[in-house]
N, CA, C and O atoms as a GROMACS GRO file, in nm:
protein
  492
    1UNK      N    1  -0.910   1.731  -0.566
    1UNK     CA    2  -0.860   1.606  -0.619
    1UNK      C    3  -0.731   1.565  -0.550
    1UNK      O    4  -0.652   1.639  -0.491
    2UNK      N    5  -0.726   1.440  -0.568
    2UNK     CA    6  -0.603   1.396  -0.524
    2UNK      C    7  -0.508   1.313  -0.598
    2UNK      O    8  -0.553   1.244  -0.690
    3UNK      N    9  -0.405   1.310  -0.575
    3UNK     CA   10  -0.320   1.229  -0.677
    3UNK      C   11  -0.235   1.111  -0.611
    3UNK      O   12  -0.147   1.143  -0.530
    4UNK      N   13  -0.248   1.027  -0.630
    4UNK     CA   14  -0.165   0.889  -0.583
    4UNK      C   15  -0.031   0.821  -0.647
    4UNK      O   16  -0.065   0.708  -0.681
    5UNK      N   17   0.093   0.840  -0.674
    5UNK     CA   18   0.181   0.812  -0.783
    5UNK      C   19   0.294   0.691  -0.708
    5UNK      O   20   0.394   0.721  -0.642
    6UNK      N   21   0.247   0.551  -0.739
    6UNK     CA   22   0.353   0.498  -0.709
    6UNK      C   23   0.500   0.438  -0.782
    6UNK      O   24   0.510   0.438  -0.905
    7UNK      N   25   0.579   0.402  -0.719
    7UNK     CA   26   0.706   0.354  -0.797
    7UNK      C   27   0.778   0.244  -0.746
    7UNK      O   28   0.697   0.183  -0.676
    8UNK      N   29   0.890   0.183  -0.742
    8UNK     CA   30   0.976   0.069  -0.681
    8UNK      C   31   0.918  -0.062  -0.699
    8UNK      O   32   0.966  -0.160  -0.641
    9UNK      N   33   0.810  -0.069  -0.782
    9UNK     CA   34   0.812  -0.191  -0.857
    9UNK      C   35   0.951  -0.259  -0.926
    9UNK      O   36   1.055  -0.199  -0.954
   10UNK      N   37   0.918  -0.419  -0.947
   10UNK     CA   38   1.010  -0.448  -1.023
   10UNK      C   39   1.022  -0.619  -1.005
   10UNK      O   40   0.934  -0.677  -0.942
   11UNK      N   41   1.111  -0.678  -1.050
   11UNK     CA   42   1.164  -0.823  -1.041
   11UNK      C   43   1.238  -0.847  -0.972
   11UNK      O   44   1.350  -0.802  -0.998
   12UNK      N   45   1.221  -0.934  -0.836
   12UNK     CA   46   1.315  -1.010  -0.772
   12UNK      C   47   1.324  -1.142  -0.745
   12UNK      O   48   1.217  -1.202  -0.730
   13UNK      N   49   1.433  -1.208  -0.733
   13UNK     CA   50   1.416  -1.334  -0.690
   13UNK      C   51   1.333  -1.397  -0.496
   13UNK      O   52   1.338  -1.333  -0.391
   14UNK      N   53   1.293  -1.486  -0.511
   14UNK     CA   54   1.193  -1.515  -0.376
   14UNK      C   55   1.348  -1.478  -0.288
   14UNK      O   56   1.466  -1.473  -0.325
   15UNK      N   57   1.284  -1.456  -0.161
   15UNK     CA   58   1.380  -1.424  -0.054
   15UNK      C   59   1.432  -1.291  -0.036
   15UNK      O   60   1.492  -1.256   0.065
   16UNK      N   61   1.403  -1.200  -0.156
   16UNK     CA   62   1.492  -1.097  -0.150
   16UNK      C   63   1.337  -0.978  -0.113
   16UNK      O   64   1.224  -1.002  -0.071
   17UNK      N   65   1.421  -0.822  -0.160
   17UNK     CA   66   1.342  -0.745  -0.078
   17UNK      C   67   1.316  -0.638  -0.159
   17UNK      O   68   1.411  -0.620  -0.234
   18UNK      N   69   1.210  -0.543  -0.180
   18UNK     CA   70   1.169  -0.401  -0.259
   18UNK      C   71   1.086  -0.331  -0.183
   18UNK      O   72   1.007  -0.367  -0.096
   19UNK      N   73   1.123  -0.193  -0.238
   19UNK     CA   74   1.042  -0.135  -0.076
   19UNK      C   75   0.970  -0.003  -0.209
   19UNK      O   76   1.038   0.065  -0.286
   20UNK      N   77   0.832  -0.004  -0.197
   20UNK     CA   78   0.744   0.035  -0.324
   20UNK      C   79   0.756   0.188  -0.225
   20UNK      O   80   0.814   0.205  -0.118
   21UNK      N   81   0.664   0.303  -0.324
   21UNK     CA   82   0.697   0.433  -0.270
   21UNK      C   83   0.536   0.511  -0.309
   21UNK      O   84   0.500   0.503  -0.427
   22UNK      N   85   0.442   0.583  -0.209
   22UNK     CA   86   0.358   0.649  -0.296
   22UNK      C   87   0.382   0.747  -0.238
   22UNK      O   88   0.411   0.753  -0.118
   23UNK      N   89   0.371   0.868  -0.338
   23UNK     CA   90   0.379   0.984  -0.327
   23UNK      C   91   0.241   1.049  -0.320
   23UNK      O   92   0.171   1.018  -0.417
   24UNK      N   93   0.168   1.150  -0.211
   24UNK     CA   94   0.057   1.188  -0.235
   24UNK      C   95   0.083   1.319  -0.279
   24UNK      O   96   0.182   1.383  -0.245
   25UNK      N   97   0.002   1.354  -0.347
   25UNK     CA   98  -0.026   1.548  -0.375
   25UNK      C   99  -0.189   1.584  -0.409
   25UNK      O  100  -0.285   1.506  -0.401
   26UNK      N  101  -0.189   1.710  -0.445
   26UNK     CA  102  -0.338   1.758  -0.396
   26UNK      C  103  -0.415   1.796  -0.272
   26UNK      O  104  -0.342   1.807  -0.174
   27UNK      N  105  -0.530   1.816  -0.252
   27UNK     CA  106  -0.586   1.836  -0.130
   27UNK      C  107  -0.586   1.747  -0.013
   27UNK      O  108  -0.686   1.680   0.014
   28UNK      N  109  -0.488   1.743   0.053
   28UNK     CA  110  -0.443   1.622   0.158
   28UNK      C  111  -0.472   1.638   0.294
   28UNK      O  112  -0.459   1.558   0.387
   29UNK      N  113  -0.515   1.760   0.292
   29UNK     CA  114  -0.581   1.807   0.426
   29UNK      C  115  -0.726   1.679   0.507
   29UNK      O  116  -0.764   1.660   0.623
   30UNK      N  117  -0.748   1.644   0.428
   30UNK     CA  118  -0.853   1.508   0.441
   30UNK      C  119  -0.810   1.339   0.459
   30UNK      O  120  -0.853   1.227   0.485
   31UNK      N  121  -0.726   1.396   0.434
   31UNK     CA  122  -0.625   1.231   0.415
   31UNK      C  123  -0.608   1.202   0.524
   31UNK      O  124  -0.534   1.278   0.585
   32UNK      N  125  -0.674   1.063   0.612
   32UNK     CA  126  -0.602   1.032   0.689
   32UNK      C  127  -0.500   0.908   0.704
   32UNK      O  128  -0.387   0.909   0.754
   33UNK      N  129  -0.591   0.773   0.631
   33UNK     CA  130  -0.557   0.662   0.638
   33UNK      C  131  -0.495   0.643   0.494
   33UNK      O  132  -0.567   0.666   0.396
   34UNK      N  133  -0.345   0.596   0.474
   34UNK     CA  134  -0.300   0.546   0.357
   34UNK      C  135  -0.304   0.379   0.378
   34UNK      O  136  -0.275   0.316   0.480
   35UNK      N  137  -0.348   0.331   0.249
   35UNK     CA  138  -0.338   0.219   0.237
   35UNK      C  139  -0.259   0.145   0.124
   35UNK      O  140  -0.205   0.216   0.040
   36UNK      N  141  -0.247   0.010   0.114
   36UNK     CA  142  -0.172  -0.106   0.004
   36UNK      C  143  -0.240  -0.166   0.013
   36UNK      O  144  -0.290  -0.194   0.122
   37UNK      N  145  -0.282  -0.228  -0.127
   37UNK     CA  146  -0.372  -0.331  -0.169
   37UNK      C  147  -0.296  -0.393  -0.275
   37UNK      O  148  -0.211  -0.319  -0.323
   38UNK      N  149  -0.306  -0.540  -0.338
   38UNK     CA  150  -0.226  -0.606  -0.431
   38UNK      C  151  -0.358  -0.636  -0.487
   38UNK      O  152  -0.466  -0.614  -0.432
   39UNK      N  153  -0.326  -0.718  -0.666
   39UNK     CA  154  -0.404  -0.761  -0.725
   39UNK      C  155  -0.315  -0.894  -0.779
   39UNK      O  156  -0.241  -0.853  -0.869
   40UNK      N  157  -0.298  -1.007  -0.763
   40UNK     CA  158  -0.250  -1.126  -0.863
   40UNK      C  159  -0.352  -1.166  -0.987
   40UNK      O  160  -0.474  -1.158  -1.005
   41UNK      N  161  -0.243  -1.210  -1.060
   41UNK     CA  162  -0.350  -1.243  -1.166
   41UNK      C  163  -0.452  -1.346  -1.179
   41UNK      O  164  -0.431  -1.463  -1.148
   42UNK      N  165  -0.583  -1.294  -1.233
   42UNK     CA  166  -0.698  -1.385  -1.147
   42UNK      C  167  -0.774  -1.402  -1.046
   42UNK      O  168  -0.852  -1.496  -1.031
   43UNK      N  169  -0.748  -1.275  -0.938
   43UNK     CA  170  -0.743  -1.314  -0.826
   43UNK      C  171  -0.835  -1.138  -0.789
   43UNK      O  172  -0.821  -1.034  -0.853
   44UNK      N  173  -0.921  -1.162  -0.671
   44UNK     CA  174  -0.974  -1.025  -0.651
   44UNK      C  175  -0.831  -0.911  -0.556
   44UNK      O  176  -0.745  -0.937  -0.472
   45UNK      N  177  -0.864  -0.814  -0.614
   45UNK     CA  178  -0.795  -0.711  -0.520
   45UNK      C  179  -0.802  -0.752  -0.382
   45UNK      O  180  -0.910  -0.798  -0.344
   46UNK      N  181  -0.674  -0.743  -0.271
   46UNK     CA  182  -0.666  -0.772  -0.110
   46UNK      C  183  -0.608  -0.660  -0.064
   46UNK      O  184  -0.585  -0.566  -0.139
   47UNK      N  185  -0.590  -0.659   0.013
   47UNK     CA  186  -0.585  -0.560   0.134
   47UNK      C  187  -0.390  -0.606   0.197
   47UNK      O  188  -0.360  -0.712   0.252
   48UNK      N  189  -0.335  -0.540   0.178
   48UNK     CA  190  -0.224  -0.577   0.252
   48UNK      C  191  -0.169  -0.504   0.374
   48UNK      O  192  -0.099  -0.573   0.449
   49UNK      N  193  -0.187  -0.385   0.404
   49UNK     CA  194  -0.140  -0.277   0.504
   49UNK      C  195  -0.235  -0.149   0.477
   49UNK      O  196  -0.288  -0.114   0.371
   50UNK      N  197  -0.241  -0.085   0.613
   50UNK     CA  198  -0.293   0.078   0.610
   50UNK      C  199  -0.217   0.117   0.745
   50UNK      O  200  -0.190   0.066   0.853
   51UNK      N  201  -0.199   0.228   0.681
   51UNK     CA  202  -0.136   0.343   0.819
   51UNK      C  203  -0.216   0.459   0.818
   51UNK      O  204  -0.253   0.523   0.719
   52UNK      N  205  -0.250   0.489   0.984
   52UNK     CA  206  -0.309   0.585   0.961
   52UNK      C  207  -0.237   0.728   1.049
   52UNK      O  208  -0.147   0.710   1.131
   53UNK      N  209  -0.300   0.880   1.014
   53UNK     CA  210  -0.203   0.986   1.039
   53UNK      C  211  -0.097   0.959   1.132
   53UNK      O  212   0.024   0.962   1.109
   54UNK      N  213  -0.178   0.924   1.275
   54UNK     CA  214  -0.077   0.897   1.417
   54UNK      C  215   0.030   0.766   1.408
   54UNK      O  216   0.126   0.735   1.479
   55UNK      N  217  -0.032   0.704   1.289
   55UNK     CA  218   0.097   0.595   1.266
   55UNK      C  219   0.032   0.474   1.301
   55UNK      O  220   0.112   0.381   1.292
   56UNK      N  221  -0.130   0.420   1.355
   56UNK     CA  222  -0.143   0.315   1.365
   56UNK      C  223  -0.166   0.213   1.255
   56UNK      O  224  -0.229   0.253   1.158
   57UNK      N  225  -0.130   0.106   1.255
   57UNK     CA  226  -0.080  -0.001   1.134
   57UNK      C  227  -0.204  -0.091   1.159
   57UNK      O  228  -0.285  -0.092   1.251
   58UNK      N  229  -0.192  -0.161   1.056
   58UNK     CA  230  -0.285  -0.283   1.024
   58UNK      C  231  -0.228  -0.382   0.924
   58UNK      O  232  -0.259  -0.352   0.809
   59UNK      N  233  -0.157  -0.486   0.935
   59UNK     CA  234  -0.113  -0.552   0.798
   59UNK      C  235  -0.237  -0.707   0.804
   59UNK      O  236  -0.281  -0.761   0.906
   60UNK      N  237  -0.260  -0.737   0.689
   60UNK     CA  238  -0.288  -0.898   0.655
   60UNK      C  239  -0.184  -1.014   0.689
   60UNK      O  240  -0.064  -1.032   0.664
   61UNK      N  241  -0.279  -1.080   0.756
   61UNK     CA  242  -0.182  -1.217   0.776
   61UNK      C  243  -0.050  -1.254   0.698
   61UNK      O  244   0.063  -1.286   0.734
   62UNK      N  245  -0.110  -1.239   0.579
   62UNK     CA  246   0.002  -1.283   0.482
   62UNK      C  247   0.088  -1.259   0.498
   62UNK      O  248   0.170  -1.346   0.470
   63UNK      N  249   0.140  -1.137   0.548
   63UNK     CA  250   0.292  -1.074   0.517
   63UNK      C  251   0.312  -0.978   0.643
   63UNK      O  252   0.369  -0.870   0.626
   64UNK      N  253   0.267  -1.015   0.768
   64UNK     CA  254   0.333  -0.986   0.877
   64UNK      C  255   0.413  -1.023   0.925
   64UNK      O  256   0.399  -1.143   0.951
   65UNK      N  257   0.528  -0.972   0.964
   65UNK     CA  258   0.658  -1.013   1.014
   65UNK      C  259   0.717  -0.990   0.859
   65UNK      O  260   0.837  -1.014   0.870
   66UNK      N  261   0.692  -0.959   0.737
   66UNK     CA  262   0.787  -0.960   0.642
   66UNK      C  263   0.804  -0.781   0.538
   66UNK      O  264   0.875  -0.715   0.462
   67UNK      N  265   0.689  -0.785   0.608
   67UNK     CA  266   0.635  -0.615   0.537
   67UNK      C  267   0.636  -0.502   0.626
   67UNK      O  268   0.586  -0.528   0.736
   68UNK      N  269   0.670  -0.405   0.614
   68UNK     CA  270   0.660  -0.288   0.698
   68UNK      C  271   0.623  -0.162   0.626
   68UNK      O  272   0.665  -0.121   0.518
   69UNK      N  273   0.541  -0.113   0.702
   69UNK     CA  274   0.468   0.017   0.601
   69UNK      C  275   0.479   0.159   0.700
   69UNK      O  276   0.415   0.175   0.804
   70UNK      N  277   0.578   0.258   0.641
   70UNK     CA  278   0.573   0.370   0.708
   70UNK      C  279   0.529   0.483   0.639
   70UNK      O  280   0.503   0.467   0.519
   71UNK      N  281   0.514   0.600   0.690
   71UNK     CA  282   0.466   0.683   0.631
   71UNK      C  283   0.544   0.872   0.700
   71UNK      O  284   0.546   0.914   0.816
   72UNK      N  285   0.595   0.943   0.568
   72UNK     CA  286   0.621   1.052   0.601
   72UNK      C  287   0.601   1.170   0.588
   72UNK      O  288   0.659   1.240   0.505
   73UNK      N  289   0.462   1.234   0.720
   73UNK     CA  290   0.356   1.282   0.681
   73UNK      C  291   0.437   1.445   0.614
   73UNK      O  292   0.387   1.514   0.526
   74UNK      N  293   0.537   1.467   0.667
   74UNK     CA  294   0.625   1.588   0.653
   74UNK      C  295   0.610   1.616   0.478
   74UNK      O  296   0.601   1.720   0.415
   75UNK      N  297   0.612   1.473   0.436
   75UNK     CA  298   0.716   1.492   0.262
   75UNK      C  299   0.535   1.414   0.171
   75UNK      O  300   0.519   1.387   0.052
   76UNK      N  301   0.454   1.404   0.262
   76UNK     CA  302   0.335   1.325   0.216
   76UNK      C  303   0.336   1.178   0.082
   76UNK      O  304   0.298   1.146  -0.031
   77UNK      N  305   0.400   1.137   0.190
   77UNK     CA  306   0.467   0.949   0.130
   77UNK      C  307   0.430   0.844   0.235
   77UNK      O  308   0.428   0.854   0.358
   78UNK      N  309   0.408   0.762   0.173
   78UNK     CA  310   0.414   0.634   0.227
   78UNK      C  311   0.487   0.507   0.178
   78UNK      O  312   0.467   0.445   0.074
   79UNK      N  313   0.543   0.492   0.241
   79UNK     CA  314   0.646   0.369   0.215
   79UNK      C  315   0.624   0.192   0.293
   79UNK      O  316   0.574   0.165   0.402
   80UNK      N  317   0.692   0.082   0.175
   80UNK     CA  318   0.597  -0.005   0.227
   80UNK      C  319   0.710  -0.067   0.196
   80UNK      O  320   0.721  -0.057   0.073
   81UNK      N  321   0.822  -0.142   0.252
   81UNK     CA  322   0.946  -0.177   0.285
   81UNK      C  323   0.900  -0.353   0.192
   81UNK      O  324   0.794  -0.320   0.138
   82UNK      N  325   0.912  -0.437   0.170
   82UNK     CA  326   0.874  -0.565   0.176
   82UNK      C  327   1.014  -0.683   0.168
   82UNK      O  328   1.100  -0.661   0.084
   83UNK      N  329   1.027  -0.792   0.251
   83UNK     CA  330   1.104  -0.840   0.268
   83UNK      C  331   1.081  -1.022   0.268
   83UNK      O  332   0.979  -1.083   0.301
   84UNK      N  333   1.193  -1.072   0.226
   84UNK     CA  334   1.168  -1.249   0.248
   84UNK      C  335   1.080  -1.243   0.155
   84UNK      O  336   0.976  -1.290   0.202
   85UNK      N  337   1.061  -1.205   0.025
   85UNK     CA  338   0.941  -1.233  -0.056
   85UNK      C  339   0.936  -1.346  -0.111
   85UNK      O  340   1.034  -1.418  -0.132
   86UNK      N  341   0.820  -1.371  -0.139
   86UNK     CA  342   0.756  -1.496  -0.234
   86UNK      C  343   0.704  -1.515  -0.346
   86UNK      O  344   0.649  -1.414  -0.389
   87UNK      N  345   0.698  -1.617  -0.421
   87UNK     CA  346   0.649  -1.604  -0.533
   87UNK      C  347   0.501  -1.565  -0.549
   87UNK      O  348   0.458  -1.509  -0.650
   88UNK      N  349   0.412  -1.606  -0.422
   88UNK     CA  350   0.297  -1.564  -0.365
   88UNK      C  351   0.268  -1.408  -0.403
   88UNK      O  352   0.179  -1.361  -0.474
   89UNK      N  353   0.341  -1.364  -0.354
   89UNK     CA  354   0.322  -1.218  -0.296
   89UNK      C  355   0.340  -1.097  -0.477
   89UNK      O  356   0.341  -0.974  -0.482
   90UNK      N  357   0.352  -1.192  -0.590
   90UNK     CA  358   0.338  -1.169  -0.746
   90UNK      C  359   0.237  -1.125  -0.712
   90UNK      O  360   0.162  -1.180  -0.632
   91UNK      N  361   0.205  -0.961  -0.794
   91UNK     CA  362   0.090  -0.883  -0.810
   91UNK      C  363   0.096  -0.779  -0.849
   91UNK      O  364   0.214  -0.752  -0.826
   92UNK      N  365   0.043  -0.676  -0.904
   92UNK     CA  366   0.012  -0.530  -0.923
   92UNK      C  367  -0.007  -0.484  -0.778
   92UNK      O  368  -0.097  -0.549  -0.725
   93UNK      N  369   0.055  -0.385  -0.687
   93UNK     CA  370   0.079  -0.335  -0.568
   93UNK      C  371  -0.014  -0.166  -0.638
   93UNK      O  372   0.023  -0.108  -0.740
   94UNK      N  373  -0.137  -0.122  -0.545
   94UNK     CA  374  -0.190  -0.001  -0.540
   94UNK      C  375  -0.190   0.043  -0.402
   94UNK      O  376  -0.226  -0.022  -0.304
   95UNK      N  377  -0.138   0.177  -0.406
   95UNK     CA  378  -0.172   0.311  -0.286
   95UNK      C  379  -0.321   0.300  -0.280
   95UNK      O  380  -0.400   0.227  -0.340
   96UNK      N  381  -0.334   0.372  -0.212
   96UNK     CA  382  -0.485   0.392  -0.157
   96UNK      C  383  -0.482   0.506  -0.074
   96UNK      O  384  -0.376   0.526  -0.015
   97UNK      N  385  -0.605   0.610  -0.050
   97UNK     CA  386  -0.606   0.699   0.024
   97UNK      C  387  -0.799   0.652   0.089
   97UNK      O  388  -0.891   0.587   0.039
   98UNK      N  389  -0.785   0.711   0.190
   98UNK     CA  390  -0.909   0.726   0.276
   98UNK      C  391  -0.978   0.811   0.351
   98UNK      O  392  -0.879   0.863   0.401
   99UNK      N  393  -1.053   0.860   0.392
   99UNK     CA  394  -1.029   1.044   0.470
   99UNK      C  395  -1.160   0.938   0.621
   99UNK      O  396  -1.279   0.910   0.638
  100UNK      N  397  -1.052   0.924   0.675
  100UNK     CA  398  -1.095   0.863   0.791
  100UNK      C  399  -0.997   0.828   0.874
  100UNK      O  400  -0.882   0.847   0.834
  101UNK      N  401  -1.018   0.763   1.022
  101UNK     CA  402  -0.933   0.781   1.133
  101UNK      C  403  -0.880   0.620   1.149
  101UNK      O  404  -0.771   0.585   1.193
  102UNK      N  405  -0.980   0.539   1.104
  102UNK     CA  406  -0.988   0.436   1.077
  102UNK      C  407  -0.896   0.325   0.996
  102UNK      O  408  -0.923   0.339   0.877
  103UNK      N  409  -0.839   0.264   1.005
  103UNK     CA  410  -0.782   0.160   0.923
  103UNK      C  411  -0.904   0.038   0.854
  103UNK      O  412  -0.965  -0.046   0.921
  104UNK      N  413  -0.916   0.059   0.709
  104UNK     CA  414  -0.982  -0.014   0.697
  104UNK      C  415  -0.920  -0.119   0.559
  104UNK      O  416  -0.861  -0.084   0.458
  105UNK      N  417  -0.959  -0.245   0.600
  105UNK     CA  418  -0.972  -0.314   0.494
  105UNK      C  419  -1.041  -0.373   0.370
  105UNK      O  420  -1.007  -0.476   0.311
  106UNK      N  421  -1.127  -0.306   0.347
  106UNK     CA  422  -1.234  -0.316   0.208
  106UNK      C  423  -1.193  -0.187   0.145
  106UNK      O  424  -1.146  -0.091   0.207
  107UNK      N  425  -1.209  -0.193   0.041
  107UNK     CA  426  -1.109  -0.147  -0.026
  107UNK      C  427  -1.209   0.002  -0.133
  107UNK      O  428  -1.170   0.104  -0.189
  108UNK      N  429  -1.325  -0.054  -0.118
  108UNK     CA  430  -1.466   0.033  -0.150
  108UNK      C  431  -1.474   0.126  -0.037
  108UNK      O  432  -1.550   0.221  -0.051
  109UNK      N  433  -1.418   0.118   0.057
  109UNK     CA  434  -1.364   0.218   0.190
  109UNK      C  435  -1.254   0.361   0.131
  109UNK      O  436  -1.258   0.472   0.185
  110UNK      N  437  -1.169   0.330   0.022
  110UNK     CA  438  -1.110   0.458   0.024
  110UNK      C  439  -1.113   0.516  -0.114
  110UNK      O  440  -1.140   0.471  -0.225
  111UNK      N  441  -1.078   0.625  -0.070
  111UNK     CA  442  -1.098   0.713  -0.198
  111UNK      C  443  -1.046   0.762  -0.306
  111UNK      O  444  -1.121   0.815  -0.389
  112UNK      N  445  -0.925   0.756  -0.324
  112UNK     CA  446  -0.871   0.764  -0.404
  112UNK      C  447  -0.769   0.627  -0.376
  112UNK      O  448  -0.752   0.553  -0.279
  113UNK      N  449  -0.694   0.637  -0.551
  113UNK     CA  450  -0.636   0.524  -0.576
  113UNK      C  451  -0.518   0.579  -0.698
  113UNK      O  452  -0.545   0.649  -0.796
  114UNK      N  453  -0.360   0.515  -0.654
  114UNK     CA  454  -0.288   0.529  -0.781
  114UNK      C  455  -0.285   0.452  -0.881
  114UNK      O  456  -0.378   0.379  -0.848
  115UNK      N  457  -0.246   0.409  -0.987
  115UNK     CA  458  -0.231   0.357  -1.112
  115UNK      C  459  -0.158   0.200  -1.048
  115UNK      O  460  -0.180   0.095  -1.109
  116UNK      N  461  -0.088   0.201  -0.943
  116UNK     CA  462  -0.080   0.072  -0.940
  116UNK      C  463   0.090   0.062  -0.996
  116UNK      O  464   0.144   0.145  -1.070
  117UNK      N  465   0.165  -0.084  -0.928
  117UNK     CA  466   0.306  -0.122  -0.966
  117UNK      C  467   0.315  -0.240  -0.953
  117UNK      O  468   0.258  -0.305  -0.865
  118UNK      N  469   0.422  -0.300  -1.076
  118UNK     CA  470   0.399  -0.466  -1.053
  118UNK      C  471   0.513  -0.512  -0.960
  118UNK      O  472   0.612  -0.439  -0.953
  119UNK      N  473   0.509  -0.585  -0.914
  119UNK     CA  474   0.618  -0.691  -0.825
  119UNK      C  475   0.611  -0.843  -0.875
  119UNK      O  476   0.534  -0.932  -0.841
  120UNK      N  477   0.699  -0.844  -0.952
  120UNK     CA  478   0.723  -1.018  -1.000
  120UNK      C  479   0.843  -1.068  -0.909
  120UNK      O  480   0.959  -1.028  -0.915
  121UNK      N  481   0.792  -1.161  -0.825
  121UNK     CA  482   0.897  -1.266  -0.711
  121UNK      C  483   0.921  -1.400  -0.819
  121UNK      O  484   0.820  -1.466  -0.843
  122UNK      N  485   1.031  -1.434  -0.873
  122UNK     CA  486   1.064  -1.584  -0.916
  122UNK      C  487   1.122  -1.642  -0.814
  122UNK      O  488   1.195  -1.603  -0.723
  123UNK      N  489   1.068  -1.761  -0.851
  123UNK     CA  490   1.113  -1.864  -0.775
  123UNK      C  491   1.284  -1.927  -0.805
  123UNK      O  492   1.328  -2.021  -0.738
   0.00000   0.00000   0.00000
């Protein structure tokens, strides 16, 4: 099993910045690709970033140039910096794990999943 635990949710005003945190534990030997996915309300789960072991990235249109997603395979975290936010970018923020080499964006692609963190941007 694996465990996904994120944190650094919270409320900011548009423009400003929060940088969310997942912590992995469990059998991680399989893990390759971490991912971020958001949910707004109403709205289907998206795909926002994946990193995978060697560090290659993938972000969504949306929030390139404003998001940065690193990962520190040493301490088994991934970190997802976010900046210039919007009121847009309001959602429940989930980790994601995948046991592949691959960056993928469908979200029925990975395998485990944390509980999820909210990010409210006011305008």
């Amino acid at each position: 099993q694996v465990q996904l635990v994120e944190s650094g949710g919270g409320l900011v005003q548009a423009g400003g910045s929060l940088r969310l945190t997942c912590a992995a534990s469990g059998r991680l030997f399989s893990l390759i690709v971490m991912g971020w996915f958001r949910q707004a309300p109403g709205k289907e789960r998206e795909f926002v970033t994946g990193v995978g072991w060697s560090g290659n990235i993938n972000y969504a249109d949306s929030v390139k140039g404003r998001f940065t997603v690193s990962r520190d395979n040493t301490k088994n975290t991934v970190y997802l910096q976010m900046n210039s936010l919007k009121p847009e970018d309001t959602a429940v923020y989930y980790c994601a794990a995948r046991r592949s080499v691959t960056i993928s964006t469908e979200e029925g692609q990975y395998n485990y999943w944390g509980q999820g963190t909210q990010v409210t941007v006011s305008s």
